[in-house]
mmCIF file of C-alpha atoms and ligand atoms in Angstrom:
data_model
loop_
_atom_site.group_PDB
_atom_site.id
_atom_site.type_symbol
_atom_site.label_atom_id
_atom_site.label_comp_id
_atom_site.label_asym_id
_atom_site.label_seq_id
_atom_site.Cartn_x
_atom_site.Cartn_y
_atom_site.Cartn_z
ATOM 1 C CA MET A 5 18.104 -10.469 74.207
ATOM 2 C CA ARG A 6 17.186 -7.023 75.536
ATOM 3 C CA ILE A 7 14.293 -5.198 73.878
ATOM 4 C CA VAL A 8 13.608 -1.542 74.595
ATOM 5 C CA SER A 9 10.125 -0.277 73.731
ATOM 6 C CA VAL A 10 9.704 3.453 73.244
ATOM 7 C CA VAL A 11 6.168 4.822 73.662
ATOM 8 C CA GLY A 12 4.640 8.191 74.471
ATOM 9 C CA ALA A 13 1.076 8.624 73.220
ATOM 10 C CA ARG A 14 -2.197 6.885 74.006
ATOM 11 C CA PRO A 15 -2.488 4.501 71.026
ATOM 12 C CA GLN A 16 1.079 3.325 71.654
ATOM 13 C CA PHE A 17 0.225 2.114 75.147
ATOM 14 C CA VAL A 18 -2.488 -0.079 73.610
ATOM 15 C CA LYS A 19 0.009 -1.549 71.115
ATOM 16 C CA LEU A 20 2.647 -2.027 73.832
ATOM 17 C CA ALA A 21 0.318 -4.024 76.120
ATOM 18 C CA PRO A 22 0.261 -7.346 74.205
ATOM 19 C CA VAL A 23 3.944 -7.077 73.276
ATOM 20 C CA ALA A 24 4.965 -6.516 76.921
ATOM 21 C CA ALA A 25 2.763 -9.440 77.974
ATOM 22 C CA GLU A 26 4.264 -11.741 75.334
ATOM 23 C CA LEU A 27 7.850 -10.770 76.208
ATOM 24 C CA GLY A 28 6.996 -11.377 79.867
ATOM 25 C CA ARG A 29 5.504 -14.809 79.073
ATOM 26 C CA ARG A 30 8.729 -15.798 77.304
ATOM 27 C CA GLY A 31 10.906 -14.456 80.136
ATOM 28 C CA MET A 32 12.664 -12.004 77.825
ATOM 29 C CA GLU A 33 14.374 -8.843 79.011
ATOM 30 C CA HIS A 34 12.201 -5.799 78.249
ATOM 31 C CA ARG A 35 12.639 -2.150 79.176
ATOM 32 C CA ILE A 36 10.086 0.600 78.558
ATOM 33 C CA VAL A 37 10.931 4.215 77.802
ATOM 34 C CA HIS A 38 8.029 6.723 77.997
ATOM 35 C CA THR A 39 8.714 10.012 76.222
ATOM 36 C CA GLY A 40 5.965 11.805 78.179
ATOM 37 C CA GLN A 41 4.147 13.007 75.034
ATOM 38 C CA HIS A 42 0.883 12.121 76.781
ATOM 39 C CA TYR A 43 0.978 12.700 80.534
ATOM 40 C CA ASP A 44 -2.582 13.051 81.880
ATOM 41 C CA TRP A 45 -3.790 10.060 83.903
ATOM 42 C CA ALA A 46 -6.670 9.520 81.463
ATOM 43 C CA MET A 47 -4.334 9.609 78.446
ATOM 44 C CA SER A 48 -1.456 7.579 79.908
ATOM 45 C CA GLY A 49 -1.442 6.137 83.464
ATOM 46 C CA SER A 50 -4.856 4.489 83.232
ATOM 47 C CA PHE A 51 -3.693 2.487 80.186
ATOM 48 C CA PHE A 52 -0.687 1.102 82.055
ATOM 49 C CA ASP A 53 -2.969 0.076 84.943
ATOM 50 C CA ASP A 54 -5.920 -1.286 82.964
ATOM 51 C CA LEU A 55 -3.803 -3.180 80.442
ATOM 52 C CA SER A 56 -1.328 -4.490 83.079
ATOM 53 C CA ILE A 57 1.686 -2.859 81.420
ATOM 54 C CA PRO A 58 4.810 -2.708 83.620
ATOM 55 C CA ALA A 59 5.692 0.841 84.744
ATOM 56 C CA PRO A 60 8.170 2.610 82.432
ATOM 57 C CA ASP A 61 11.845 2.184 83.326
ATOM 58 C CA VAL A 62 12.596 5.669 81.995
ATOM 59 C CA ASP A 63 10.179 8.612 81.785
ATOM 60 C CA LEU A 64 11.520 11.550 79.816
ATOM 61 C CA GLY A 65 8.609 13.861 80.728
ATOM 62 C CA VAL A 66 8.784 15.791 77.467
ATOM 63 C CA GLY A 67 5.104 16.838 77.296
ATOM 64 C CA SER A 68 3.366 18.975 74.687
ATOM 65 C CA GLY A 69 4.792 21.501 72.262
ATOM 66 C CA PRO A 70 5.105 22.393 68.593
ATOM 67 C CA HIS A 71 6.286 19.469 66.434
ATOM 68 C CA GLY A 72 9.944 20.549 66.229
ATOM 69 C CA VAL A 73 10.253 21.372 69.918
ATOM 70 C CA GLN A 74 8.448 18.212 71.053
ATOM 71 C CA THR A 75 10.356 15.886 68.697
ATOM 72 C CA GLY A 76 13.681 17.628 69.374
ATOM 73 C CA GLN A 77 13.316 17.360 73.146
ATOM 74 C CA MET A 78 12.490 13.688 72.774
ATOM 75 C CA LEU A 79 15.644 13.151 70.684
ATOM 76 C CA ILE A 80 17.780 14.886 73.308
ATOM 77 C CA GLY A 81 16.382 12.639 76.033
ATOM 78 C CA LEU A 82 16.252 9.428 74.009
ATOM 79 C CA GLU A 83 19.840 9.400 72.759
ATOM 80 C CA PRO A 84 21.556 8.878 76.149
ATOM 81 C CA ALA A 85 18.715 6.700 77.439
ATOM 82 C CA LEU A 86 18.930 4.262 74.518
ATOM 83 C CA VAL A 87 22.725 4.175 74.449
ATOM 84 C CA ASP A 88 22.733 3.479 78.177
ATOM 85 C CA LEU A 89 20.192 0.644 77.864
ATOM 86 C CA ALA A 90 22.254 -0.991 75.062
ATOM 87 C CA PRO A 91 19.305 -2.828 73.474
ATOM 88 C CA ASP A 92 19.476 -5.665 70.968
ATOM 89 C CA TRP A 93 16.314 -4.152 69.480
ATOM 90 C CA VAL A 94 14.713 -0.766 69.925
ATOM 91 C CA LEU A 95 11.009 -1.233 69.228
ATOM 92 C CA VAL A 96 8.979 1.789 68.087
ATOM 93 C CA TYR A 97 5.213 1.844 67.669
ATOM 94 C CA GLY A 98 2.744 3.523 65.316
ATOM 95 C CA ASP A 99 3.088 7.012 63.890
ATOM 96 C CA THR A 100 3.469 9.694 66.530
ATOM 97 C CA ASN A 101 6.262 12.173 67.199
ATOM 98 C CA SER A 102 7.540 9.691 69.819
ATOM 99 C CA THR A 103 7.893 7.081 67.036
ATOM 100 C CA ILE A 104 10.033 9.178 64.708
ATOM 101 C CA ALA A 105 12.138 10.562 67.580
ATOM 102 C CA ALA A 106 12.940 7.058 68.833
ATOM 103 C CA ALA A 107 13.680 5.712 65.340
ATOM 104 C CA LEU A 108 16.068 8.598 64.674
ATOM 105 C CA ALA A 109 17.805 8.322 68.053
ATOM 106 C CA ALA A 110 18.307 4.585 67.491
ATOM 107 C CA VAL A 111 19.530 4.668 63.911
ATOM 108 C CA LYS A 112 21.956 7.536 64.585
ATOM 109 C CA ASN A 113 23.530 5.450 67.344
ATOM 110 C CA HIS A 114 23.667 2.236 65.260
ATOM 111 C CA LEU A 115 21.127 0.498 67.476
ATOM 112 C CA PRO A 116 18.957 -2.054 65.623
ATOM 113 C CA VAL A 117 15.441 -0.651 65.403
ATOM 114 C CA ALA A 118 12.135 -2.288 64.514
ATOM 115 C CA HIS A 119 8.879 -0.514 63.646
ATOM 116 C CA LEU A 120 5.627 -2.076 64.765
ATOM 117 C CA GLU A 121 2.639 -1.081 62.600
ATOM 118 C CA ALA A 122 4.894 -0.420 59.605
ATOM 119 C CA GLY A 123 3.635 0.251 56.095
ATOM 120 C CA LEU A 124 0.420 2.113 56.919
ATOM 121 C CA ARG A 125 -0.161 4.979 54.507
ATOM 122 C CA SER A 126 -2.877 7.594 54.053
ATOM 123 C CA PHE A 127 -0.968 9.224 51.162
ATOM 124 C CA ASN A 128 -1.996 12.530 52.739
ATOM 125 C CA ARG A 129 1.269 14.379 53.329
ATOM 126 C CA THR A 130 -0.425 17.133 55.334
ATOM 127 C CA MET A 131 -0.893 14.692 58.242
ATOM 128 C CA PRO A 132 1.937 14.763 60.803
ATOM 129 C CA GLU A 133 1.408 11.021 61.260
ATOM 130 C CA GLU A 134 2.098 10.388 57.554
ATOM 131 C CA HIS A 135 5.544 12.058 57.745
ATOM 132 C CA ASN A 136 6.265 10.041 60.863
ATOM 133 C CA ARG A 137 5.253 6.754 59.183
ATOM 134 C CA VAL A 138 7.231 7.225 55.999
ATOM 135 C CA LEU A 139 10.394 8.510 57.670
ATOM 136 C CA THR A 140 10.292 5.879 60.402
ATOM 137 C CA ASP A 141 9.862 3.007 57.938
ATOM 138 C CA HIS A 142 12.838 4.171 55.900
ATOM 139 C CA ALA A 143 15.012 4.531 59.026
ATOM 140 C CA CYS A 144 14.209 1.141 60.545
ATOM 141 C CA ASP A 145 15.931 -2.230 60.097
ATOM 142 C CA LEU A 146 12.861 -4.392 60.631
ATOM 143 C CA LEU A 147 9.345 -3.478 59.540
ATOM 144 C CA LEU A 148 6.534 -5.324 61.311
ATOM 145 C CA ALA A 149 3.449 -4.860 59.155
ATOM 146 C CA PRO A 150 -0.158 -5.360 60.323
ATOM 147 C CA THR A 151 -1.803 -6.142 56.962
ATOM 148 C CA ALA A 152 -1.138 -7.368 53.433
ATOM 149 C CA VAL A 153 -1.973 -3.854 52.187
ATOM 150 C CA ALA A 154 0.751 -2.402 54.425
ATOM 151 C CA MET A 155 3.188 -5.029 53.094
ATOM 152 C CA GLY A 156 2.317 -3.841 49.579
ATOM 153 C CA HIS A 157 3.139 -0.221 50.458
ATOM 154 C CA LEU A 158 6.511 -1.263 51.874
ATOM 155 C CA ARG A 159 7.237 -3.287 48.736
ATOM 156 C CA ASP A 160 6.325 -0.290 46.548
ATOM 157 C CA GLU A 161 8.840 1.840 48.484
ATOM 158 C CA GLY A 162 11.633 -0.705 48.046
ATOM 159 C CA LEU A 163 11.468 -1.944 51.629
ATOM 160 C CA ALA A 164 10.242 -5.532 51.051
ATOM 161 C CA ASP A 165 13.428 -7.187 52.316
ATOM 162 C CA ARG A 166 13.020 -5.577 55.739
ATOM 163 C CA ALA A 167 9.294 -6.309 56.053
ATOM 164 C CA VAL A 168 7.497 -9.114 57.905
ATOM 165 C CA LEU A 169 3.709 -9.533 58.114
ATOM 166 C CA VAL A 170 2.889 -10.072 61.796
ATOM 167 C CA GLY A 171 -0.739 -8.907 62.005
ATOM 168 C CA ASP A 172 -2.297 -6.197 64.115
ATOM 169 C CA VAL A 173 -1.421 -6.064 67.822
ATOM 170 C CA MET A 174 -4.355 -3.723 68.581
ATOM 171 C CA THR A 175 -6.609 -6.621 67.585
ATOM 172 C CA ASP A 176 -4.895 -8.805 70.204
ATOM 173 C CA VAL A 177 -5.821 -6.308 72.938
ATOM 174 C CA CYS A 178 -9.316 -5.585 71.686
ATOM 175 C CA LEU A 179 -10.265 -9.267 71.454
ATOM 176 C CA ARG A 180 -8.753 -9.951 74.884
ATOM 177 C CA VAL A 181 -10.611 -7.096 76.558
ATOM 178 C CA LEU A 182 -13.854 -8.030 74.795
ATOM 179 C CA ALA A 183 -13.574 -11.561 76.102
ATOM 180 C CA GLY A 184 -12.987 -10.270 79.627
ATOM 181 C CA ALA A 185 -9.752 -12.253 79.709
ATOM 182 C CA ASP A 186 -8.187 -9.720 82.074
ATOM 183 C CA ASP A 187 -10.704 -10.639 84.723
ATOM 184 C CA PRO A 188 -10.967 -14.436 84.858
ATOM 185 C CA ALA A 189 -13.272 -14.280 87.884
ATOM 186 C CA ALA A 190 -15.892 -12.279 86.008
ATOM 187 C CA GLN A 191 -15.255 -13.484 82.444
ATOM 188 C CA GLN A 192 -17.285 -10.463 81.345
ATOM 189 C CA PRO A 193 -16.387 -7.286 79.516
ATOM 190 C CA VAL A 194 -15.713 -4.417 81.892
ATOM 191 C CA ALA A 195 -18.841 -2.375 82.572
ATOM 192 C CA ALA A 196 -19.341 0.721 80.449
ATOM 193 C CA PRO A 197 -20.247 4.074 82.005
ATOM 194 C CA GLU A 198 -23.928 5.049 82.191
ATOM 195 C CA LEU A 199 -25.062 4.847 78.581
ATOM 196 C CA PRO A 200 -28.445 5.295 76.910
ATOM 197 C CA ASP A 201 -30.000 2.431 74.951
ATOM 198 C CA ARG A 202 -29.250 4.063 71.600
ATOM 199 C CA PHE A 203 -26.376 6.483 71.087
ATOM 200 C CA VAL A 204 -23.606 7.532 68.736
ATOM 201 C CA LEU A 205 -20.083 7.274 70.157
ATOM 202 C CA ALA A 206 -17.892 10.059 68.763
ATOM 203 C CA THR A 207 -14.242 11.128 68.967
ATOM 204 C CA LEU A 208 -12.468 14.018 67.254
ATOM 205 C CA HIS A 209 -8.820 14.962 67.593
ATOM 206 C CA ARG A 210 -7.058 15.254 64.193
ATOM 207 C CA PRO A 211 -5.628 18.734 63.577
ATOM 208 C CA SER A 212 -7.467 18.806 60.212
ATOM 209 C CA ASN A 213 -10.788 18.623 62.102
ATOM 210 C CA THR A 214 -9.982 20.519 65.313
ATOM 211 C CA ASP A 215 -7.631 23.349 64.382
ATOM 212 C CA ASP A 216 -9.862 25.331 62.000
ATOM 213 C CA PRO A 217 -12.674 27.004 64.013
ATOM 214 C CA ALA A 218 -15.193 26.952 61.131
ATOM 215 C CA ARG A 219 -14.594 23.264 60.377
ATOM 216 C CA LEU A 220 -14.748 22.322 64.064
ATOM 217 C CA ALA A 221 -17.989 24.267 64.617
ATOM 218 C CA THR A 222 -19.590 22.658 61.539
ATOM 219 C CA ILE A 223 -18.748 19.143 62.756
ATOM 220 C CA LEU A 224 -20.030 19.834 66.276
ATOM 221 C CA ASP A 225 -23.236 21.385 64.861
ATOM 222 C CA ALA A 226 -23.809 18.257 62.779
ATOM 223 C CA LEU A 227 -23.265 16.021 65.816
ATOM 224 C CA ALA A 228 -25.606 18.151 67.959
ATOM 225 C CA ALA A 229 -28.350 17.744 65.331
ATOM 226 C CA SER A 230 -28.323 13.937 65.650
ATOM 227 C CA PRO A 231 -31.760 12.366 66.272
ATOM 228 C CA ILE A 232 -30.249 10.177 69.035
ATOM 229 C CA GLN A 233 -27.798 11.111 71.787
ATOM 230 C CA VAL A 234 -24.144 11.579 70.818
ATOM 231 C CA ILE A 235 -21.476 10.850 73.439
ATOM 232 C CA LEU A 236 -18.245 12.577 72.473
ATOM 233 C CA THR A 237 -15.172 11.458 74.410
ATOM 234 C CA ALA A 238 -13.105 14.625 74.319
ATOM 235 C CA HIS A 239 -9.392 14.378 73.537
ATOM 236 C CA PRO A 240 -7.378 17.206 75.230
ATOM 237 C CA ARG A 241 -6.660 18.753 71.815
ATOM 238 C CA LEU A 242 -10.424 19.092 71.161
ATOM 239 C CA THR A 243 -11.082 20.574 74.599
ATOM 240 C CA ALA A 244 -8.182 23.015 74.192
ATOM 241 C CA ARG A 245 -9.339 24.182 70.754
ATOM 242 C CA CYS A 246 -12.972 24.617 71.845
ATOM 243 C CA THR A 247 -11.828 26.790 74.775
ATOM 244 C CA GLU A 248 -9.515 28.769 72.480
ATOM 245 C CA PHE A 249 -12.246 29.362 69.861
ATOM 246 C CA GLY A 250 -15.034 29.940 72.422
ATOM 247 C CA ILE A 251 -17.091 26.986 71.121
ATOM 248 C CA GLU A 252 -19.575 25.332 73.495
ATOM 249 C CA VAL A 253 -19.363 21.568 72.916
ATOM 250 C CA SER A 254 -22.314 20.071 74.819
ATOM 251 C CA ARG A 255 -25.653 21.148 73.289
ATOM 252 C CA GLY A 256 -28.598 19.585 71.464
ATOM 253 C CA THR A 257 -28.170 15.834 71.620
ATOM 254 C CA LEU A 258 -24.381 16.200 71.991
ATOM 255 C CA THR A 259 -22.793 15.439 75.368
ATOM 256 C CA THR A 260 -19.059 15.497 76.080
ATOM 257 C CA VAL A 261 -17.330 13.152 78.492
ATOM 258 C CA PRO A 262 -13.618 13.020 79.447
ATOM 259 C CA PRO A 263 -11.398 10.466 77.656
ATOM 260 C CA LEU A 264 -12.476 6.932 78.615
ATOM 261 C CA ALA A 265 -10.191 4.242 79.953
ATOM 262 C CA TYR A 266 -9.529 1.516 77.361
ATOM 263 C CA PRO A 267 -11.876 -1.203 78.732
ATOM 264 C CA GLN A 268 -14.677 1.362 79.124
ATOM 265 C CA MET A 269 -14.117 2.564 75.591
ATOM 266 C CA ILE A 270 -14.390 -0.955 74.169
ATOM 267 C CA ALA A 271 -17.491 -1.646 76.249
ATOM 268 C CA ALA A 272 -19.097 1.639 75.124
ATOM 269 C CA LEU A 273 -18.135 0.913 71.532
ATOM 270 C CA SER A 274 -19.737 -2.501 71.553
ATOM 271 C CA ARG A 275 -22.984 -1.017 72.932
ATOM 272 C CA ALA A 276 -23.047 1.998 70.593
ATOM 273 C CA THR A 277 -25.566 2.251 67.754
ATOM 274 C CA ALA A 278 -22.928 3.862 65.519
ATOM 275 C CA VAL A 279 -19.526 5.552 65.665
ATOM 276 C CA VAL A 280 -18.374 8.885 64.218
ATOM 277 C CA THR A 281 -14.633 9.434 64.482
ATOM 278 C CA ASP A 282 -11.355 10.595 62.950
ATOM 279 C CA SER A 283 -9.277 8.113 64.973
ATOM 280 C CA GLY A 284 -7.419 5.340 63.190
ATOM 281 C CA GLY A 285 -7.626 2.831 66.022
ATOM 282 C CA LEU A 286 -11.316 3.379 66.719
ATOM 283 C CA GLN A 287 -12.309 2.668 63.084
ATOM 284 C CA LYS A 288 -10.701 -0.725 63.402
ATOM 285 C CA GLU A 289 -12.082 -1.434 66.860
ATOM 286 C CA ALA A 290 -15.591 -0.553 65.594
ATOM 287 C CA TYR A 291 -15.120 -3.170 62.859
ATOM 288 C CA LEU A 292 -13.889 -5.746 65.382
ATOM 289 C CA VAL A 293 -16.870 -5.299 67.702
ATOM 290 C CA GLY A 294 -19.351 -4.929 64.804
ATOM 291 C CA THR A 295 -20.505 -1.310 65.232
ATOM 292 C CA PRO A 296 -20.862 0.671 61.972
ATOM 293 C CA CYS A 297 -18.528 3.645 61.687
ATOM 294 C CA THR A 298 -18.402 6.926 59.777
ATOM 295 C CA THR A 299 -14.897 8.403 59.481
ATOM 296 C CA LEU A 300 -14.550 12.177 59.140
ATOM 297 C CA ARG A 301 -11.507 12.031 56.883
ATOM 298 C CA ALA A 302 -10.818 11.759 53.154
ATOM 299 C CA GLU A 303 -8.730 8.609 53.528
ATOM 300 C CA THR A 304 -8.058 5.733 55.898
ATOM 301 C CA GLU A 305 -5.040 3.593 56.736
ATOM 302 C CA TRP A 306 -7.429 0.691 57.355
ATOM 303 C CA PRO A 307 -9.164 0.122 53.960
ATOM 304 C CA GLU A 308 -10.224 -3.389 55.030
ATOM 305 C CA THR A 309 -12.910 -1.808 57.268
ATOM 306 C CA ILE A 310 -14.395 -0.006 54.245
ATOM 307 C CA GLU A 311 -14.239 -3.044 51.962
ATOM 308 C CA ALA A 312 -16.113 -5.066 54.597
ATOM 309 C CA GLY A 313 -18.855 -2.405 54.720
ATOM 310 C CA TRP A 314 -18.372 -1.472 58.404
ATOM 311 C CA ASN A 315 -16.781 1.920 57.743
ATOM 312 C CA ARG A 316 -17.309 4.792 55.297
ATOM 313 C CA LEU A 317 -15.442 8.050 54.712
ATOM 314 C CA ASP A 318 -17.302 11.335 55.044
ATOM 315 C CA PRO A 319 -14.795 14.209 54.789
ATOM 316 C CA ASP A 320 -17.425 16.738 53.634
ATOM 317 C CA LEU A 321 -20.044 15.691 56.192
ATOM 318 C CA ARG A 322 -22.467 14.844 53.361
ATOM 319 C CA GLN A 323 -23.681 11.745 55.232
ATOM 320 C CA ALA A 324 -24.431 13.628 58.478
ATOM 321 C CA ALA A 325 -28.158 12.841 58.232
ATOM 322 C CA THR A 326 -27.356 9.127 58.517
ATOM 323 C CA TRP A 327 -24.456 9.200 61.004
ATOM 324 C CA ALA A 328 -26.778 7.699 63.629
ATOM 325 C CA ASP A 329 -28.120 5.077 61.244
ATOM 326 C CA PRO A 330 -25.406 4.119 58.769
ATOM 327 C CA PRO A 331 -25.507 1.098 56.466
ATOM 328 C CA ARG A 332 -24.959 -2.038 58.543
ATOM 329 C CA PRO A 333 -23.537 -5.227 57.012
ATOM 330 C CA ASP A 334 -24.768 -8.650 58.069
ATOM 331 C CA PRO A 335 -23.328 -9.056 61.602
ATOM 332 C CA ALA A 336 -22.785 -12.764 60.888
ATOM 333 C CA THR A 337 -20.131 -11.942 58.244
ATOM 334 C CA PRO A 338 -16.678 -12.800 59.646
ATOM 335 C CA ARG A 339 -14.636 -9.756 60.714
ATOM 336 C CA SER A 340 -11.241 -11.408 60.522
ATOM 337 C CA ALA A 341 -9.188 -9.035 58.330
ATOM 338 C CA TYR A 342 -6.892 -8.212 61.265
ATOM 339 C CA GLY A 343 -6.099 -11.723 62.416
ATOM 340 C CA ALA A 344 -6.976 -13.911 65.333
ATOM 341 C CA GLY A 345 -5.198 -12.025 68.099
ATOM 342 C CA ASP A 346 -1.734 -13.589 67.786
ATOM 343 C CA ALA A 347 0.170 -10.595 66.373
ATOM 344 C CA ALA A 348 2.245 -9.982 69.513
ATOM 345 C CA ALA A 349 3.527 -13.573 69.444
ATOM 346 C CA ARG A 350 4.414 -13.201 65.760
ATOM 347 C CA THR A 351 6.118 -9.873 66.525
ATOM 348 C CA VAL A 352 8.373 -11.470 69.137
ATOM 349 C CA ASP A 353 9.081 -14.404 66.777
ATOM 350 C CA ALA A 354 10.191 -11.905 64.103
ATOM 351 C CA LEU A 355 12.430 -10.009 66.530
ATOM 352 C CA LEU A 356 14.106 -13.275 67.565
ATOM 353 C CA ALA A 357 14.478 -14.527 63.989
ATOM 354 C CA ARG A 358 15.911 -11.289 62.587
ATOM 355 C CA ALA A 359 18.275 -10.816 65.512
ATOM 356 C CA ALA A 360 19.729 -14.249 64.771
ATOM 357 C CA ALA A 361 20.004 -13.477 61.060
ATOM 358 C CA PRO A 362 20.138 -9.681 60.708
ATOM 359 C CA PHE A 363 20.076 -7.878 57.406
ATOM 360 C CA GLY A 364 23.705 -8.130 56.307
ATOM 361 C CA THR A 365 23.826 -5.048 54.121
ATOM 362 C CA LEU A 366 21.957 -2.926 56.638
ATOM 363 C CA ARG A 367 24.194 -3.997 59.511
ATOM 364 C CA ALA A 368 27.480 -3.946 57.561
HETATM 365 C C1 UD1 B 410 -0.942 12.437 69.094
HETATM 366 C C2 UD1 B 410 -0.387 11.849 67.803
HETATM 367 C C3 UD1 B 410 -1.498 11.193 67.003
HETATM 368 C C4 UD1 B 410 -2.319 10.232 67.839
HETATM 369 C C5 UD1 B 410 -2.808 10.959 69.081
HETATM 370 C C6 UD1 B 410 -3.602 10.043 69.973
HETATM 371 C C7 UD1 B 410 1.552 13.056 66.855
HETATM 372 C C8 UD1 B 410 1.996 13.981 65.795
HETATM 373 N N1 UD1 B 410 0.203 12.860 66.948
HETATM 374 O O1 UD1 B 410 -1.755 13.548 68.743
HETATM 375 O O2 UD1 B 410 -0.922 10.485 65.935
HETATM 376 O O3 UD1 B 410 -3.440 9.775 67.100
HETATM 377 O O4 UD1 B 410 -1.676 11.457 69.795
HETATM 378 O O5 UD1 B 410 -4.125 10.708 71.063
HETATM 379 O O6 UD1 B 410 2.361 12.526 67.579
HETATM 380 N N2 UD1 B 410 -2.541 17.038 75.902
HETATM 381 C C9 UD1 B 410 -2.984 17.053 77.205
HETATM 382 N N3 UD1 B 410 -2.716 15.957 77.980
HETATM 383 C C10 UD1 B 410 -2.061 14.884 77.518
HETATM 384 C C11 UD1 B 410 -1.619 14.890 76.176
HETATM 385 C C12 UD1 B 410 -1.879 15.967 75.383
HETATM 386 O O7 UD1 B 410 -3.591 17.998 77.682
HETATM 387 O O8 UD1 B 410 -1.865 13.919 78.277
HETATM 388 C C13 UD1 B 410 -2.823 18.193 75.021
HETATM 389 C C14 UD1 B 410 -1.597 18.999 74.727
HETATM 390 O O9 UD1 B 410 -1.505 20.087 75.560
HETATM 391 C C15 UD1 B 410 -1.754 19.427 73.285
HETATM 392 C C16 UD1 B 410 -2.741 18.454 72.711
HETATM 393 O O10 UD1 B 410 -3.257 17.688 73.765
HETATM 394 O O11 UD1 B 410 -2.311 20.700 73.199
HETATM 395 C C17 UD1 B 410 -2.126 17.602 71.630
HETATM 396 O O12 UD1 B 410 -1.141 16.689 72.136
HETATM 397 P P1 UD1 B 410 -0.010 16.070 71.162
HETATM 398 O O13 UD1 B 410 0.670 14.980 71.843
HETATM 399 O O14 UD1 B 410 0.807 17.151 70.627
HETATM 400 O O15 UD1 B 410 -0.777 15.458 69.924
HETATM 401 P P2 UD1 B 410 -2.135 14.644 69.841
HETATM 402 O O16 UD1 B 410 -3.156 15.518 69.227
HETATM 403 O O17 UD1 B 410 -2.491 13.993 71.138
#
């Protein structure tokens, strides 16, 4: 069986890593297509190196652009690439423009397509990721869901017969990196960069937080007023907007650093006093390592982190005074909502099982 993974943006490389490793362990044929949505070394190449992902077989080099241009150029490149690779499964990941482009290219060419991280919903239709999630799920033949909540959303949209609960592959990677499993000689987590004893780790990249100058300045002011140091790992979108709007990022207790490599990010996260973010993945990783998180959004796709008390939503910045010292649940409470790190194995099992017994009506 030949599986073709299509990825393009940073969080997709993290999700691809355990799947590529599992397919490799089972000796299965796997090809990787990179759309080129993210292209900087810090946003792309370092993830392939640090997470031991094989180099892409095809790199479309699409790069940045408005949504229609970026997605359209991906479609133009993906159609011949996928047809040529003749996969038994096209596997698409997460919720980016690369995800929807690959799902569309596959379904239009009658190639079986599976969506990993299916069923996540924010119910906020102003988010580009929400369009990508909904449209991708409805286009795909097999929906690989990370949580019971995601399974419920798929059921509510009439997609239950295509859905399989496999768990969260980002948990596989996070737990593996935390355990230092990539470096058996050291058996230690990879060293973090120079970090103070107490600090807030922050990230900010959602258009709703970065693209309005007044909103962006208010968030950065609140971070700079923190009583302890704030280390903000700056996504290229944030850096670009700050330059465009003439906003100075580093001031007060706020320091900006370039995007961190994945192992450094996990190490920094586990040493942080608290997290302030608008990233989906980081909310969940904060929960996994046991660092309390404040999310600068009105909703989350990972409600389990809120229910467990490790995350809270603060869209209006009302909790800014306690960002550095948020409520902290008992660290001894199990943080197992996202599984034990076996989601990639369950993903490959589902691909094998559904290829042997595909959905008759969908394939007819
Ligand atoms: C994308 C995803 C988002 C995901 C995020 C993770 C969509 C709609 N959004 O948002 O779901 O959470 O990736 O990072 O697909 N840039 C660089 N170098 C790079 C990549 C981007 O400088 O390697 C700059 C671009 O010039 C652009 C900006 O970053 O101005 C945004 O890039 P883009 O891929 O359009 O969206 P993201 O904000 O990264």
